């Protein structure tokens, strides 16, 4: 599994025009974010969602859908400084 930023595996990272961050304390490892955007999100060995190098190949709408699918809203997505999720 190749995370985009080894120092900040759960972000914040920039993907295209989006900034993505996963709240690692809030993430419960439910995996709901993975099916909508499996190029972007995966679980690490602590069961926390991380952001992959392949995120740039994902459709923006799918990343937003994935963030909305999180049952505890642990994923935040921003575009041009505006919160999308
Ligand atoms: S859906 Fe939310 S709680 Fe589940 S792995 Fe993704 S970020 Fe974590």
JSON list of N, CA and C and ligand atoms in Angstrom, two decimals:
[
{"chain": "A", "resi": 1, "resn": "UNK", "atom": "N", "xyz": [0.85, -1.19, 0.00]},
{"chain": "A", "resi": 1, "resn": "UNK", "atom": "CA", "xyz": [0.00, 0.00, 0.00]},
{"chain": "A", "resi": 1, "resn": "UNK", "atom": "C", "xyz": [0.89, 1.24, 0.00]},
{"chain": "A", "resi": 2, "resn": "UNK", "atom": "N", "xyz": [0.72, 2.09, -1.01]},
{"chain": "A", "resi": 2, "resn": "UNK", "atom": "CA", "xyz": [1.54, 3.29, -1.11]},
{"chain": "A", "resi": 2, "resn": "UNK", "atom": "C", "xyz": [0.72, 4.50, -0.69]},
{"chain": "A", "resi": 3, "resn": "UNK", "atom": "N", "xyz": [1.06, 5.07, 0.46]},
{"chain": "A", "resi": 3, "resn": "UNK", "atom": "CA", "xyz": [0.35, 6.26, 0.89]},
{"chain": "A", "resi": 3, "resn": "UNK", "atom": "C", "xyz": [1.00, 7.49, 0.27]},
{"chain": "A", "resi": 4, "resn": "UNK", "atom": "N", "xyz": [0.17, 8.51, 0.07]},
{"chain": "A", "resi": 4, "resn": "UNK", "atom": "CA", "xyz": [0.66, 9.69, -0.64]},
{"chain": "A", "resi": 4, "resn": "UNK", "atom": "C", "xyz": [1.72, 10.42, 0.17]},
{"chain": "A", "resi": 5, "resn": "UNK", "atom": "N", "xyz": [1.53, 10.50, 1.48]},
{"chain": "A", "resi": 5, "resn": "UNK", "atom": "CA", "xyz": [2.50, 11.21, 2.32]},
{"chain": "A", "resi": 5, "resn": "UNK", "atom": "C", "xyz": [2.81, 10.33, 3.53]},
{"chain": "A", "resi": 6, "resn": "UNK", "atom": "N", "xyz": [4.03, 9.77, 3.54]},
{"chain": "A", "resi": 6, "resn": "UNK", "atom": "CA", "xyz": [4.42, 8.84, 4.61]},
{"chain": "A", "resi": 6, "resn": "UNK", "atom": "C", "xyz": [4.34, 9.50, 5.98]},
{"chain": "A", "resi": 7, "resn": "UNK", "atom": "N", "xyz": [4.62, 10.80, 6.03]},
{"chain": "A", "resi": 7, "resn": "UNK", "atom": "CA", "xyz": [4.62, 11.49, 7.32]},
{"chain": "A", "resi": 7, "resn": "UNK", "atom": "C", "xyz": [3.21, 11.79, 7.81]},
{"chain": "A", "resi": 8, "resn": "UNK", "atom": "N", "xyz": [2.28, 11.90, 6.86]},
{"chain": "A", "resi": 8, "resn": "UNK", "atom": "CA", "xyz": [0.88, 12.20, 7.21]},
{"chain": "A", "resi": 8, "resn": "UNK", "atom": "C", "xyz": [-0.02, 11.26, 6.39]},
{"chain": "A", "resi": 9, "resn": "UNK", "atom": "N", "xyz": [-0.03, 9.98, 6.73]},
{"chain": "A", "resi": 9, "resn": "UNK", "atom": "CA", "xyz": [-0.73, 9.00, 5.89]},
{"chain": "A", "resi": 9, "resn": "UNK", "atom": "C", "xyz": [-2.22, 9.29, 5.76]},
{"chain": "A", "resi": 10, "resn": "UNK", "atom": "N", "xyz": [-2.80, 9.97, 6.74]},
{"chain": "A", "resi": 10, "resn": "UNK", "atom": "CA", "xyz": [-4.23, 10.28, 6.69]},
{"chain": "A", "resi": 10, "resn": "UNK", "atom": "C", "xyz": [-4.48, 11.74, 6.31]},
{"chain": "A", "resi": 11, "resn": "UNK", "atom": "N", "xyz": [-3.48, 12.40, 5.84]},
{"chain": "A", "resi": 11, "resn": "UNK", "atom": "CA", "xyz": [-3.59, 13.78, 5.39]},
{"chain": "A", "resi": 11, "resn": "UNK", "atom": "C", "xyz": [-3.35, 14.76, 6.53]},
{"chain": "A", "resi": 12, "resn": "UNK", "atom": "N", "xyz": [-3.48, 16.06, 6.24]},
{"chain": "A", "resi": 12, "resn": "UNK", "atom": "CA", "xyz": [-4.04, 16.57, 5.00]},
{"chain": "A", "resi": 12, "resn": "UNK", "atom": "C", "xyz": [-3.09, 16.40, 3.80]},
{"chain": "A", "resi": 13, "resn": "UNK", "atom": "N", "xyz": [-3.68, 16.00, 2.66]},
{"chain": "A", "resi": 13, "resn": "UNK", "atom": "CA", "xyz": [-2.95, 15.93, 1.41]},
{"chain": "A", "resi": 13, "resn": "UNK", "atom": "C", "xyz": [-3.78, 16.62, 0.32]},
{"chain": "A", "resi": 14, "resn": "UNK", "atom": "N", "xyz": [-3.06, 17.07, -0.70]},
{"chain": "A", "resi": 14, "resn": "UNK", "atom": "CA", "xyz": [-3.72, 17.70, -1.83]},
{"chain": "A", "resi": 14, "resn": "UNK", "atom": "C", "xyz": [-3.84, 16.68, -2.96]},
{"chain": "A", "resi": 15, "resn": "UNK", "atom": "N", "xyz": [-5.03, 16.55, -3.49]},
{"chain": "A", "resi": 15, "resn": "UNK", "atom": "CA", "xyz": [-5.31, 15.64, -4.61]},
{"chain": "A", "resi": 15, "resn": "UNK", "atom": "C", "xyz": [-6.04, 16.47, -5.66]},
{"chain": "A", "resi": 16, "resn": "UNK", "atom": "N", "xyz": [-5.35, 16.81, -6.73]},
{"chain": "A", "resi": 16, "resn": "UNK", "atom": "CA", "xyz": [-5.96, 17.71, -7.71]},
{"chain": "A", "resi": 16, "resn": "UNK", "atom": "C", "xyz": [-6.33, 19.02, -7.03]},
{"chain": "A", "resi": 17, "resn": "UNK", "atom": "N", "xyz": [-7.59, 19.37, -7.14]},
{"chain": "A", "resi": 17, "resn": "UNK", "atom": "CA", "xyz": [-8.06, 20.62, -6.51]},
{"chain": "A", "resi": 17, "resn": "UNK", "atom": "C", "xyz": [-8.59, 20.38, -5.11]},
{"chain": "A", "resi": 18, "resn": "UNK", "atom": "N", "xyz": [-8.53, 19.14, -4.66]},
{"chain": "A", "resi": 18, "resn": "UNK", "atom": "CA", "xyz": [-9.11, 18.82, -3.35]},
{"chain": "A", "resi": 18, "resn": "UNK", "atom": "C", "xyz": [-8.03, 18.74, -2.28]},
{"chain": "A", "resi": 19, "resn": "UNK", "atom": "N", "xyz": [-8.42, 19.09, -1.07]},
{"chain": "A", "resi": 19, "resn": "UNK", "atom": "CA", "xyz": [-7.60, 18.79, 0.10]},
{"chain": "A", "resi": 19, "resn": "UNK", "atom": "C", "xyz": [-8.40, 17.80, 0.94]},
{"chain": "A", "resi": 20, "resn": "UNK", "atom": "N", "xyz": [-7.73, 16.72, 1.31]},
{"chain": "A", "resi": 20, "resn": "UNK", "atom": "CA", "xyz": [-8.42, 15.63, 2.01]},
{"chain": "A", "resi": 20, "resn": "UNK", "atom": "C", "xyz": [-7.71, 15.39, 3.33]},
{"chain": "A", "resi": 21, "resn": "UNK", "atom": "N", "xyz": [-8.52, 15.20, 4.39]},
{"chain": "A", "resi": 21, "resn": "UNK", "atom": "CA", "xyz": [-7.95, 14.81, 5.67]},
{"chain": "A", "resi": 21, "resn": "UNK", "atom": "C", "xyz": [-8.88, 13.83, 6.36]},
{"chain": "A", "resi": 22, "resn": "UNK", "atom": "N", "xyz": [-8.28, 12.80, 6.93]},
{"chain": "A", "resi": 22, "resn": "UNK", "atom": "CA", "xyz": [-9.03, 11.84, 7.73]},
{"chain": "A", "resi": 22, "resn": "UNK", "atom": "C", "xyz": [-8.69, 12.10, 9.20]},
{"chain": "A", "resi": 23, "resn": "UNK", "atom": "N", "xyz": [-9.73, 12.22, 10.00]},
{"chain": "A", "resi": 23, "resn": "UNK", "atom": "CA", "xyz": [-9.55, 12.35, 11.45]},
{"chain": "A", "resi": 23, "resn": "UNK", "atom": "C", "xyz": [-9.26, 10.95, 12.00]},
{"chain": "A", "resi": 24, "resn": "UNK", "atom": "N", "xyz": [-7.98, 10.68, 12.25]},
{"chain": "A", "resi": 24, "resn": "UNK", "atom": "CA", "xyz": [-7.60, 9.32, 12.68]},
{"chain": "A", "resi": 24, "resn": "UNK", "atom": "C", "xyz": [-8.23, 8.95, 14.01]},
{"chain": "A", "resi": 25, "resn": "UNK", "atom": "N", "xyz": [-8.45, 9.93, 14.89]},
{"chain": "A", "resi": 25, "resn": "UNK", "atom": "CA", "xyz": [-9.08, 9.62, 16.17]},
{"chain": "A", "resi": 25, "resn": "UNK", "atom": "C", "xyz": [-10.56, 9.27, 15.97]},
{"chain": "A", "resi": 26, "resn": "UNK", "atom": "N", "xyz": [-11.17, 9.92, 14.97]},
{"chain": "A", "resi": 26, "resn": "UNK", "atom": "CA", "xyz": [-12.60, 9.67, 14.73]},
{"chain": "A", "resi": 26, "resn": "UNK", "atom": "C", "xyz": [-12.85, 8.42, 13.92]},
{"chain": "A", "resi": 27, "resn": "UNK", "atom": "N", "xyz": [-11.90, 8.05, 13.06]},
{"chain": "A", "resi": 27, "resn": "UNK", "atom": "CA", "xyz": [-12.08, 6.90, 12.17]},
{"chain": "A", "resi": 27, "resn": "UNK", "atom": "C", "xyz": [-12.22, 5.62, 12.98]},
{"chain": "A", "resi": 28, "resn": "UNK", "atom": "N", "xyz": [-13.30, 4.88, 12.68]},
{"chain": "A", "resi": 28, "resn": "UNK", "atom": "CA", "xyz": [-13.56, 3.62, 13.39]},
{"chain": "A", "resi": 28, "resn": "UNK", "atom": "C", "xyz": [-13.28, 2.40, 12.51]},
{"chain": "A", "resi": 29, "resn": "UNK", "atom": "N", "xyz": [-12.66, 2.63, 11.36]},
{"chain": "A", "resi": 29, "resn": "UNK", "atom": "CA", "xyz": [-12.28, 1.52, 10.48]},
{"chain": "A", "resi": 29, "resn": "UNK", "atom": "C", "xyz": [-13.45, 0.81, 9.85]},
{"chain": "A", "resi": 30, "resn": "UNK", "atom": "N", "xyz": [-14.55, 1.53, 9.67]},
{"chain": "A", "resi": 30, "resn": "UNK", "atom": "CA", "xyz": [-15.77, 0.91, 9.14]},
{"chain": "A", "resi": 30, "resn": "UNK", "atom": "C", "xyz": [-15.64, 0.55, 7.67]},
{"chain": "A", "resi": 31, "resn": "UNK", "atom": "N", "xyz": [-14.67, 1.11, 6.97]},
{"chain": "A", "resi": 31, "resn": "UNK", "atom": "CA", "xyz": [-14.38, 0.79, 5.56]},
{"chain": "A", "resi": 31, "resn": "UNK", "atom": "C", "xyz": [-15.43, 1.30, 4.57]},
{"chain": "A", "resi": 32, "resn": "UNK", "atom": "N", "xyz": [-16.43, 2.02, 5.02]},
{"chain": "A", "resi": 32, "resn": "UNK", "atom": "CA", "xyz": [-17.47, 2.49, 4.09]},
{"chain": "A", "resi": 32, "resn": "UNK", "atom": "C", "xyz": [-16.90, 3.43, 3.04]},
{"chain": "A", "resi": 33, "resn": "UNK", "atom": "N", "xyz": [-15.78, 4.06, 3.33]},
{"chain": "A", "resi": 33, "resn": "UNK", "atom": "CA", "xyz": [-15.18, 4.99, 2.38]},
{"chain": "A", "resi": 33, "resn": "UNK", "atom": "C", "xyz": [-14.46, 4.27, 1.24]},
{"chain": "A", "resi": 34, "resn": "UNK", "atom": "N", "xyz": [-14.18, 3.01, 1.38]},
{"chain": "A", "resi": 34, "resn": "UNK", "atom": "CA", "xyz": [-13.31, 2.34, 0.42]},
{"chain": "A", "resi": 34, "resn": "UNK", "atom": "C", "xyz": [-14.03, 1.94, -0.88]},
{"chain": "A", "resi": 35, "resn": "UNK", "atom": "N", "xyz": [-15.20, 1.30, -0.82]},
{"chain": "A", "resi": 35, "resn": "UNK", "atom": "CA", "xyz": [-15.84, 0.94, -2.10]},
{"chain": "A", "resi": 35, "resn": "UNK", "atom": "C", "xyz": [-16.09, 2.12, -3.05]},
{"chain": "A", "resi": 36, "resn": "UNK", "atom": "N", "xyz": [-16.53, 3.28, -2.59]},
{"chain": "A", "resi": 36, "resn": "UNK", "atom": "CA", "xyz": [-16.74, 4.37, -3.55]},
{"chain": "A", "resi": 36, "resn": "UNK", "atom": "C", "xyz": [-15.45, 4.93, -4.14]},
{"chain": "A", "resi": 37, "resn": "UNK", "atom": "N", "xyz": [-14.33, 4.79, -3.44]},
{"chain": "A", "resi": 37, "resn": "UNK", "atom": "CA", "xyz": [-13.08, 5.42, -3.89]},
{"chain": "A", "resi": 37, "resn": "UNK", "atom": "C", "xyz": [-11.89, 4.57, -3.45]},
{"chain": "A", "resi": 38, "resn": "UNK", "atom": "N", "xyz": [-11.78, 3.40, -4.06]},
{"chain": "A", "resi": 38, "resn": "UNK", "atom": "CA", "xyz": [-10.74, 2.48, -3.59]},
{"chain": "A", "resi": 38, "resn": "UNK", "atom": "C", "xyz": [-9.35, 2.80, -4.13]},
{"chain": "A", "resi": 39, "resn": "UNK", "atom": "N", "xyz": [-9.26, 3.79, -5.05]},
{"chain": "A", "resi": 39, "resn": "UNK", "atom": "CA", "xyz": [-7.93, 4.27, -5.43]},
{"chain": "A", "resi": 39, "resn": "UNK", "atom": "C", "xyz": [-7.43, 5.32, -4.43]},
{"chain": "A", "resi": 40, "resn": "UNK", "atom": "N", "xyz": [-8.36, 5.83, -3.62]},
{"chain": "A", "resi": 40, "resn": "UNK", "atom": "CA", "xyz": [-8.02, 6.93, -2.72]},
{"chain": "A", "resi": 40, "resn": "UNK", "atom": "C", "xyz": [-7.81, 6.47, -1.28]},
{"chain": "A", "resi": 41, "resn": "UNK", "atom": "N", "xyz": [-8.71, 5.60, -0.82]},
{"chain": "A", "resi": 41, "resn": "UNK", "atom": "CA", "xyz": [-8.68, 5.22, 0.59]},
{"chain": "A", "resi": 41, "resn": "UNK", "atom": "C", "xyz": [-8.39, 3.75, 0.79]},
{"chain": "A", "resi": 42, "resn": "UNK", "atom": "N", "xyz": [-7.63, 3.45, 1.85]},
{"chain": "A", "resi": 42, "resn": "UNK", "atom": "CA", "xyz": [-7.39, 2.08, 2.29]},
{"chain": "A", "resi": 42, "resn": "UNK", "atom": "C", "xyz": [-7.21, 2.14, 3.79]},
{"chain": "A", "resi": 43, "resn": "UNK", "atom": "N", "xyz": [-7.28, 0.98, 4.43]},
{"chain": "A", "resi": 43, "resn": "UNK", "atom": "CA", "xyz": [-7.03, 0.94, 5.87]},
{"chain": "A", "resi": 43, "resn": "UNK", "atom": "C", "xyz": [-5.58, 0.56, 6.13]},
{"chain": "A", "resi": 44, "resn": "UNK", "atom": "N", "xyz": [-4.95, 1.21, 7.10]},
{"chain": "A", "resi": 44, "resn": "UNK", "atom": "CA", "xyz": [-3.59, 0.82, 7.47]},
{"chain": "A", "resi": 44, "resn": "UNK", "atom": "C", "xyz": [-3.66, -0.26, 8.54]},
{"chain": "A", "resi": 45, "resn": "UNK", "atom": "N", "xyz": [-2.51, -0.66, 9.08]},
{"chain": "A", "resi": 45, "resn": "UNK", "atom": "CA", "xyz": [-2.52, -1.77, 10.03]},
{"chain": "A", "resi": 45, "resn": "UNK", "atom": "C", "xyz": [-3.06, -1.37, 11.40]},
{"chain": "A", "resi": 46, "resn": "UNK", "atom": "N", "xyz": [-3.38, -0.09, 11.57]},
{"chain": "A", "resi": 46, "resn": "UNK", "atom": "CA", "xyz": [-4.07, 0.33, 12.79]},
{"chain": "A", "resi": 46, "resn": "UNK", "atom": "C", "xyz": [-5.58, 0.43, 12.55]},
{"chain": "A", "resi": 47, "resn": "UNK", "atom": "N", "xyz": [-6.02, 0.06, 11.34]},
{"chain": "A", "resi": 47, "resn": "UNK", "atom": "CA", "xyz": [-7.45, 0.12, 11.02]},
{"chain": "A", "resi": 47, "resn": "UNK", "atom": "C", "xyz": [-7.94, 1.54, 10.79]},
{"chain": "A", "resi": 48, "resn": "UNK", "atom": "N", "xyz": [-7.04, 2.40, 10.38]},
{"chain": "A", "resi": 48, "resn": "UNK", "atom": "CA", "xyz": [-7.39, 3.80, 10.11]},
{"chain": "A", "resi": 48, "resn": "UNK", "atom": "C", "xyz": [-7.27, 4.07, 8.61]},
{"chain": "A", "resi": 49, "resn": "UNK", "atom": "N", "xyz": [-8.16, 4.89, 8.09]},
{"chain": "A", "resi": 49, "resn": "UNK", "atom": "CA", "xyz": [-8.14, 5.19, 6.66]},
{"chain": "A", "resi": 49, "resn": "UNK", "atom": "C", "xyz": [-6.94, 6.08, 6.33]},
{"chain": "A", "resi": 50, "resn": "UNK", "atom": "N", "xyz": [-6.25, 5.71, 5.25]},
{"chain": "A", "resi": 50, "resn": "UNK", "atom": "CA", "xyz": [-5.12, 6.49, 4.74]},
{"chain": "A", "resi": 50, "resn": "UNK", "atom": "C", "xyz": [-5.40, 6.85, 3.28]},
{"chain": "A", "resi": 51, "resn": "UNK", "atom": "N", "xyz": [-4.63, 7.80, 2.78]},
{"chain": "A", "resi": 51, "resn": "UNK", "atom": "CA", "xyz": [-4.84, 8.32, 1.43]},
{"chain": "A", "resi": 51, "resn": "UNK", "atom": "C", "xyz": [-3.69, 7.85, 0.53]},
{"chain": "A", "resi": 52, "resn": "UNK", "atom": "N", "xyz": [-4.07, 7.20, -0.57]},
{"chain": "A", "resi": 52, "resn": "UNK", "atom": "CA", "xyz": [-3.11, 6.50, -1.43]},
{"chain": "A", "resi": 52, "resn": "UNK", "atom": "C", "xyz": [-2.54, 7.40, -2.53]},
{"chain": "A", "resi": 53, "resn": "UNK", "atom": "N", "xyz": [-1.39, 7.00, -3.05]},
{"chain": "A", "resi": 53, "resn": "UNK", "atom": "CA", "xyz": [-0.77, 7.73, -4.16]},
{"chain": "A", "resi": 53, "resn": "UNK", "atom": "C", "xyz": [-1.68, 7.75, -5.39]},
{"chain": "A", "resi": 54, "resn": "UNK", "atom": "N", "xyz": [-2.52, 6.72, -5.53]},
{"chain": "A", "resi": 54, "resn": "UNK", "atom": "CA", "xyz": [-3.39, 6.62, -6.71]},
{"chain": "A", "resi": 54, "resn": "UNK", "atom": "C", "xyz": [-4.62, 7.51, -6.61]},
{"chain": "A", "resi": 55, "resn": "UNK", "atom": "N", "xyz": [-4.74, 8.27, -5.55]},
{"chain": "A", "resi": 55, "resn": "UNK", "atom": "CA", "xyz": [-5.92, 9.14, -5.37]},
{"chain": "A", "resi": 55, "resn": "UNK", "atom": "C", "xyz": [-6.12, 10.08, -6.56]},
{"chain": "A", "resi": 56, "resn": "UNK", "atom": "N", "xyz": [-5.01, 10.49, -7.18]},
{"chain": "A", "resi": 56, "resn": "UNK", "atom": "CA", "xyz": [-5.12, 11.44, -8.30]},
{"chain": "A", "resi": 56, "resn": "UNK", "atom": "C", "xyz": [-5.83, 10.82, -9.51]},
{"chain": "A", "resi": 57, "resn": "UNK", "atom": "N", "xyz": [-5.95, 9.49, -9.53]},
{"chain": "A", "resi": 57, "resn": "UNK", "atom": "CA", "xyz": [-6.65, 8.81, -10.63]},
{"chain": "A", "resi": 57, "resn": "UNK", "atom": "C", "xyz": [-8.15, 8.67, -10.36]},
{"chain": "A", "resi": 58, "resn": "UNK", "atom": "N", "xyz": [-8.56, 9.08, -9.18]},
{"chain": "A", "resi": 58, "resn": "UNK", "atom": "CA", "xyz": [-9.96, 8.90, -8.79]},
{"chain": "A", "resi": 58, "resn": "UNK", "atom": "C", "xyz": [-10.78, 10.10, -9.24]},
{"chain": "A", "resi": 59, "resn": "UNK", "atom": "N", "xyz": [-12.03, 9.87, -9.61]},
{"chain": "A", "resi": 59, "resn": "UNK", "atom": "CA", "xyz": [-12.93, 10.99, -9.92]},
{"chain": "A", "resi": 59, "resn": "UNK", "atom": "C", "xyz": [-13.20, 11.77, -8.64]},
{"chain": "A", "resi": 60, "resn": "UNK", "atom": "N", "xyz": [-13.20, 13.09, -8.79]},
{"chain": "A", "resi": 60, "resn": "UNK", "atom": "CA", "xyz": [-13.46, 13.96, -7.63]},
{"chain": "A", "resi": 60, "resn": "UNK", "atom": "C", "xyz": [-14.80, 13.59, -6.95]},
{"chain": "A", "resi": 61, "resn": "UNK", "atom": "N", "xyz": [-15.81, 13.34, -7.77]},
{"chain": "A", "resi": 61, "resn": "UNK", "atom": "CA", "xyz": [-17.15, 13.04, -7.21]},
{"chain": "A", "resi": 61, "resn": "UNK", "atom": "C", "xyz": [-17.12, 11.76, -6.39]},
{"chain": "A", "resi": 62, "resn": "UNK", "atom": "N", "xyz": [-16.27, 10.81, -6.79]},
{"chain": "A", "resi": 62, "resn": "UNK", "atom": "CA", "xyz": [-16.20, 9.56, -6.04]},
{"chain": "A", "resi": 62, "resn": "UNK", "atom": "C", "xyz": [-15.52, 9.77, -4.69]},
{"chain": "A", "resi": 63, "resn": "UNK", "atom": "N", "xyz": [-14.55, 10.67, -4.64]},
{"chain": "A", "resi": 63, "resn": "UNK", "atom": "CA", "xyz": [-13.90, 10.98, -3.36]},
{"chain": "A", "resi": 63, "resn": "UNK", "atom": "C", "xyz": [-14.91, 11.65, -2.43]},
{"chain": "A", "resi": 64, "resn": "UNK", "atom": "N", "xyz": [-15.71, 12.54, -2.99]},
{"chain": "A", "resi": 64, "resn": "UNK", "atom": "CA", "xyz": [-16.74, 13.21, -2.18]},
{"chain": "A", "resi": 64, "resn": "UNK", "atom": "C", "xyz": [-17.77, 12.19, -1.70]},
{"chain": "A", "resi": 65, "resn": "UNK", "atom": "N", "xyz": [-18.19, 11.29, -2.60]},
{"chain": "A", "resi": 65, "resn": "UNK", "atom": "CA", "xyz": [-19.14, 10.24, -2.19]},
{"chain": "A", "resi": 65, "resn": "UNK", "atom": "C", "xyz": [-18.57, 9.39, -1.06]},
{"chain": "A", "resi": 66, "resn": "UNK", "atom": "N", "xyz": [-17.29, 9.07, -1.16]},
{"chain": "A", "resi": 66, "resn": "UNK", "atom": "CA", "xyz": [-16.66, 8.24, -0.14]},
{"chain": "A", "resi": 66, "resn": "UNK", "atom": "C", "xyz": [-16.67, 8.95, 1.21]},
{"chain": "A", "resi": 67, "resn": "UNK", "atom": "N", "xyz": [-16.37, 10.23, 1.19]},
{"chain": "A", "resi": 67, "resn": "UNK", "atom": "CA", "xyz": [-16.36, 10.99, 2.44]},
{"chain": "A", "resi": 67, "resn": "UNK", "atom": "C", "xyz": [-17.76, 11.05, 3.04]},
{"chain": "A", "resi": 68, "resn": "UNK", "atom": "N", "xyz": [-18.77, 11.19, 2.17]},
{"chain": "A", "resi": 68, "resn": "UNK", "atom": "CA", "xyz": [-20.15, 11.25, 2.67]},
{"chain": "A", "resi": 68, "resn": "UNK", "atom": "C", "xyz": [-20.62, 9.89, 3.18]},
{"chain": "A", "resi": 69, "resn": "UNK", "atom": "N", "xyz": [-19.98, 8.82, 2.72]},
{"chain": "A", "resi": 69, "resn": "UNK", "atom": "CA", "xyz": [-20.37, 7.48, 3.14]},
{"chain": "A", "resi": 69, "resn": "UNK", "atom": "C", "xyz": [-19.86, 7.13, 4.53]},
{"chain": "A", "resi": 70, "resn": "UNK", "atom": "N", "xyz": [-18.90, 7.89, 5.01]},
{"chain": "A", "resi": 70, "resn": "UNK", "atom": "CA", "xyz": [-18.32, 7.58, 6.33]},
{"chain": "A", "resi": 70, "resn": "UNK", "atom": "C", "xyz": [-19.37, 7.77, 7.42]},
{"chain": "A", "resi": 71, "resn": "UNK", "atom": "N", "xyz": [-19.65, 6.72, 8.19]},
{"chain": "A", "resi": 71, "resn": "UNK", "atom": "CA", "xyz": [-20.72, 6.81, 9.19]},
{"chain": "A", "resi": 71, "resn": "UNK", "atom": "C", "xyz": [-20.43, 7.79, 10.32]},
{"chain": "A", "resi": 72, "resn": "UNK", "atom": "N", "xyz": [-19.15, 8.10, 10.53]},
{"chain": "A", "resi": 72, "resn": "UNK", "atom": "CA", "xyz": [-18.81, 9.03, 11.61]},
{"chain": "A", "resi": 72, "resn": "UNK", "atom": "C", "xyz": [-18.25, 10.35, 11.06]},
{"chain": "A", "resi": 73, "resn": "UNK", "atom": "N", "xyz": [-18.38, 10.54, 9.73]},
{"chain": "A", "resi": 73, "resn": "UNK", "atom": "CA", "xyz": [-17.91, 11.76, 9.07]},
{"chain": "A", "resi": 73, "resn": "UNK", "atom": "C", "xyz": [-16.48, 12.13, 9.47]},
{"chain": "A", "resi": 74, "resn": "UNK", "atom": "N", "xyz": [-15.62, 11.11, 9.39]},
{"chain": "A", "resi": 74, "resn": "UNK", "atom": "CA", "xyz": [-14.22, 11.32, 9.76]},
{"chain": "A", "resi": 74, "resn": "UNK", "atom": "C", "xyz": [-13.39, 11.89, 8.62]},
{"chain": "A", "resi": 75, "resn": "UNK", "atom": "N", "xyz": [-13.98, 11.94, 7.40]},
{"chain": "A", "resi": 75, "resn": "UNK", "atom": "CA", "xyz": [-13.22, 12.45, 6.26]},
{"chain": "A", "resi": 75, "resn": "UNK", "atom": "C", "xyz": [-13.72, 13.85, 5.92]},
{"chain": "A", "resi": 76, "resn": "UNK", "atom": "N", "xyz": [-12.78, 14.76, 5.82]},
{"chain": "A", "resi": 76, "resn": "UNK", "atom": "CA", "xyz": [-13.11, 16.13, 5.42]},
{"chain": "A", "resi": 76, "resn": "UNK", "atom": "C", "xyz": [-12.50, 16.38, 4.05]},
{"chain": "A", "resi": 77, "resn": "UNK", "atom": "N", "xyz": [-13.30, 16.95, 3.15]},
{"chain": "A", "resi": 77, "resn": "UNK", "atom": "CA", "xyz": [-12.82, 17.27, 1.81]},
{"chain": "A", "resi": 77, "resn": "UNK", "atom": "C", "xyz": [-13.07, 18.75, 1.56]},
{"chain": "A", "resi": 78, "resn": "UNK", "atom": "N", "xyz": [-12.04, 19.46, 1.14]},
{"chain": "A", "resi": 78, "resn": "UNK", "atom": "CA", "xyz": [-12.15, 20.89, 0.85]},
{"chain": "A", "resi": 78, "resn": "UNK", "atom": "C", "xyz": [-11.72, 21.16, -0.59]},
{"chain": "A", "resi": 79, "resn": "UNK", "atom": "N", "xyz": [-12.34, 22.16, -1.18]},
{"chain": "A", "resi": 79, "resn": "UNK", "atom": "CA", "xyz": [-11.95, 22.61, -2.52]},
{"chain": "A", "resi": 79, "resn": "UNK", "atom": "C", "xyz": [-11.93, 24.12, -2.50]},
{"chain": "A", "resi": 80, "resn": "UNK", "atom": "N", "xyz": [-10.82, 24.69, -2.89]},
{"chain": "A", "resi": 80, "resn": "UNK", "atom": "CA", "xyz": [-10.67, 26.14, -2.88]},
{"chain": "A", "resi": 80, "resn": "UNK", "atom": "C", "xyz": [-11.04, 26.74, -1.54]},
{"chain": "A", "resi": 81, "resn": "UNK", "atom": "N", "xyz": [-10.66, 26.05, -0.47]},
{"chain": "A", "resi": 81, "resn": "UNK", "atom": "CA", "xyz": [-10.92, 26.56, 0.86]},
{"chain": "A", "resi": 81, "resn": "UNK", "atom": "C", "xyz": [-12.34, 26.39, 1.36]},
{"chain": "A", "resi": 82, "resn": "UNK", "atom": "N", "xyz": [-13.17, 25.73, 0.53]},
{"chain": "A", "resi": 82, "resn": "UNK", "atom": "CA", "xyz": [-14.57, 25.55, 0.92]},
{"chain": "A", "resi": 82, "resn": "UNK", "atom": "C", "xyz": [-14.78, 24.08, 1.31]},
{"chain": "A", "resi": 83, "resn": "UNK", "atom": "N", "xyz": [-15.52, 23.84, 2.38]},
{"chain": "A", "resi": 83, "resn": "UNK", "atom": "CA", "xyz": [-15.78, 22.46, 2.81]},
{"chain": "A", "resi": 83, "resn": "UNK", "atom": "C", "xyz": [-16.82, 21.83, 1.88]},
{"chain": "A", "resi": 84, "resn": "UNK", "atom": "N", "xyz": [-16.46, 20.71, 1.25]},
{"chain": "A", "resi": 84, "resn": "UNK", "atom": "CA", "xyz": [-17.44, 19.94, 0.48]},
{"chain": "A", "resi": 84, "resn": "UNK", "atom": "C", "xyz": [-18.08, 18.88, 1.36]},
{"chain": "A", "resi": 85, "resn": "UNK", "atom": "N", "xyz": [-17.31, 18.33, 2.26]},
{"chain": "A", "resi": 85, "resn": "UNK", "atom": "CA", "xyz": [-17.80, 17.32, 3.20]},
{"chain": "A", "resi": 85, "resn": "UNK", "atom": "C", "xyz": [-17.20, 17.61, 4.55]},
{"chain": "B", "resi": 1, "resn": "LIG", "atom": "S1", "xyz": [-15.64, 5.14, 6.45]},
{"chain": "B", "resi": 1, "resn": "LIG", "atom": "FE1", "xyz": [-14.93, 6.61, 8.01]},
{"chain": "B", "resi": 1, "resn": "LIG", "atom": "S2", "xyz": [-14.65, 5.37, 9.80]},
{"chain": "B", "resi": 1, "resn": "LIG", "atom": "FE2", "xyz": [-14.74, 3.99, 8.08]},
{"chain": "B", "resi": 1, "resn": "LIG", "atom": "S3", "xyz": [-12.61, 3.67, 7.44]},
{"chain": "B", "resi": 1, "resn": "LIG", "atom": "FE3", "xyz": [-13.43, 5.33, 6.22]},
{"chain": "B", "resi": 1, "resn": "LIG", "atom": "S4", "xyz": [-12.86, 7.18, 7.38]},
{"chain": "B", "resi": 1, "resn": "LIG", "atom": "FE4", "xyz": [-12.68, 5.48, 8.77]}
]
